[in-house]
GROMACS .gro file of C-alpha atoms in nm:
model
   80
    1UNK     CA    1  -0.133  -0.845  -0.753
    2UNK     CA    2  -0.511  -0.883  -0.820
    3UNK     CA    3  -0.711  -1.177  -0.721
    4UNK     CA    4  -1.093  -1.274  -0.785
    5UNK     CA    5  -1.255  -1.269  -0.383
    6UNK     CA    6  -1.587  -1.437  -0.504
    7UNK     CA    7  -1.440  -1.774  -0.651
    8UNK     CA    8  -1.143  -1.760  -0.356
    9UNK     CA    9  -1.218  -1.935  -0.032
   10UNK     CA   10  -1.035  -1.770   0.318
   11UNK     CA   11  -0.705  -1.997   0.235
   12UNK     CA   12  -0.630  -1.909  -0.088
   13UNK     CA   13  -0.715  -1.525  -0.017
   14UNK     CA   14  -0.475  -1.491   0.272
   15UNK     CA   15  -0.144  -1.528   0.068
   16UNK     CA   16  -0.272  -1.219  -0.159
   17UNK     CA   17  -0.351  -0.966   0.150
   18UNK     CA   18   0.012  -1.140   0.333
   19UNK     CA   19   0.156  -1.029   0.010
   20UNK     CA   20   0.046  -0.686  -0.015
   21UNK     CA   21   0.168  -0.640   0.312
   22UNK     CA   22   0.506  -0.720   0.284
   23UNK     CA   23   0.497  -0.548  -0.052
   24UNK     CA   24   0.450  -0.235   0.147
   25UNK     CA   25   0.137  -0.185   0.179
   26UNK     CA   26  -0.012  -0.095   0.519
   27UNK     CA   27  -0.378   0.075   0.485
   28UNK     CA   28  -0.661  -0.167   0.382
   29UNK     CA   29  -0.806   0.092   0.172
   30UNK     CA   30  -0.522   0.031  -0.022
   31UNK     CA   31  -0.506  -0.341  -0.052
   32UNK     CA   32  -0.895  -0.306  -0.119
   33UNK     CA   33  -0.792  -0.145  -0.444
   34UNK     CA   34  -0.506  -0.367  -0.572
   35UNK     CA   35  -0.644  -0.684  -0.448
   36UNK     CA   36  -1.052  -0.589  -0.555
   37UNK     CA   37  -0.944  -0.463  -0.903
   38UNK     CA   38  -1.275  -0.438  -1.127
   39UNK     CA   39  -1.499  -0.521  -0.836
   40UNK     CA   40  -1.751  -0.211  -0.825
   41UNK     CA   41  -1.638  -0.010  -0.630
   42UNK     CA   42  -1.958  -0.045  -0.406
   43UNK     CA   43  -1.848  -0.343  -0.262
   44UNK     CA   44  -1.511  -0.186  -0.179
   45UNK     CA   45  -1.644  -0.082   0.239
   46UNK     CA   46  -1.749  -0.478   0.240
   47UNK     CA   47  -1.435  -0.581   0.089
   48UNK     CA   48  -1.227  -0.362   0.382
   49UNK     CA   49  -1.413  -0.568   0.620
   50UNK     CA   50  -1.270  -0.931   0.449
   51UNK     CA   51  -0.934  -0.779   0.432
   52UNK     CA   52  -0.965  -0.696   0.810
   53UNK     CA   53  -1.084  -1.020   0.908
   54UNK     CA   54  -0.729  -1.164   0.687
   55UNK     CA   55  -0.550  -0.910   0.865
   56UNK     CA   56  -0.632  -1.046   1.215
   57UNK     CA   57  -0.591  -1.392   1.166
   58UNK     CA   58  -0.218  -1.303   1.014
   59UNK     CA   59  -0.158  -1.103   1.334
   60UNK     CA   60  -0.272  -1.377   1.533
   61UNK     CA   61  -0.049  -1.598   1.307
   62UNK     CA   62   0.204  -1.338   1.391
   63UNK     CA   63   0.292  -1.273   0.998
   64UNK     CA   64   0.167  -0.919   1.043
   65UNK     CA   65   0.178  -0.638   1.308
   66UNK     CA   66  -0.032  -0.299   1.333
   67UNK     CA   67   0.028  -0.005   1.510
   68UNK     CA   68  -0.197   0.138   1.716
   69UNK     CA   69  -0.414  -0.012   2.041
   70UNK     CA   70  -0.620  -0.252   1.810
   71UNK     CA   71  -0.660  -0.386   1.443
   72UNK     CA   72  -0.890  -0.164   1.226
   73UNK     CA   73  -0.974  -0.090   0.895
   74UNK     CA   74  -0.785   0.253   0.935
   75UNK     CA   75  -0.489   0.115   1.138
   76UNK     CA   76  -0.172   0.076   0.942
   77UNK     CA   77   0.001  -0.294   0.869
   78UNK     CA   78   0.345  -0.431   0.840
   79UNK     CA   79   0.514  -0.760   0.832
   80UNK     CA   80   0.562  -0.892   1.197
   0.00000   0.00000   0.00000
């Protein structure tokens, strides 16, 4: 699952980072690097920050669910 952030708008870039997560992935570092794939790798701490901001609106969607006291970019993910 890779997909292009810069020519995605926040609609089109939810499905991928909904995806990941019920694919199993739960730590945004992670979906950073399957969903970023050939973006340099500078950009990944920026990246984490638009996969959080996915990440919240799918909670408040209730598609996903973290554990822990609050959504972060070190809090583990799962579907809801």
């Amino acid at each position: 699952l890779t997909i292009r952030h810069d020519s995605m708008n926040r609609e089109s870039f939810m499905p991928g980072v909904l995806a990941a997560v019920r694919a199993g992935t739960t730590m945004i570092p992670e979906m950073v690097k399957s969903l970023y794939m050939g973006v340099d790798k500078k950009l990944h701490k920026a990246a984490g920050r638009s996969v959080l901001a996915h990440l919240i609106k799918l909670v408040d969607d209730g598609l996903v669910a973290f554990d822990g006291a609050q959504p972060g970019v070190t809090t583990p993910y799962r579907p809801a």
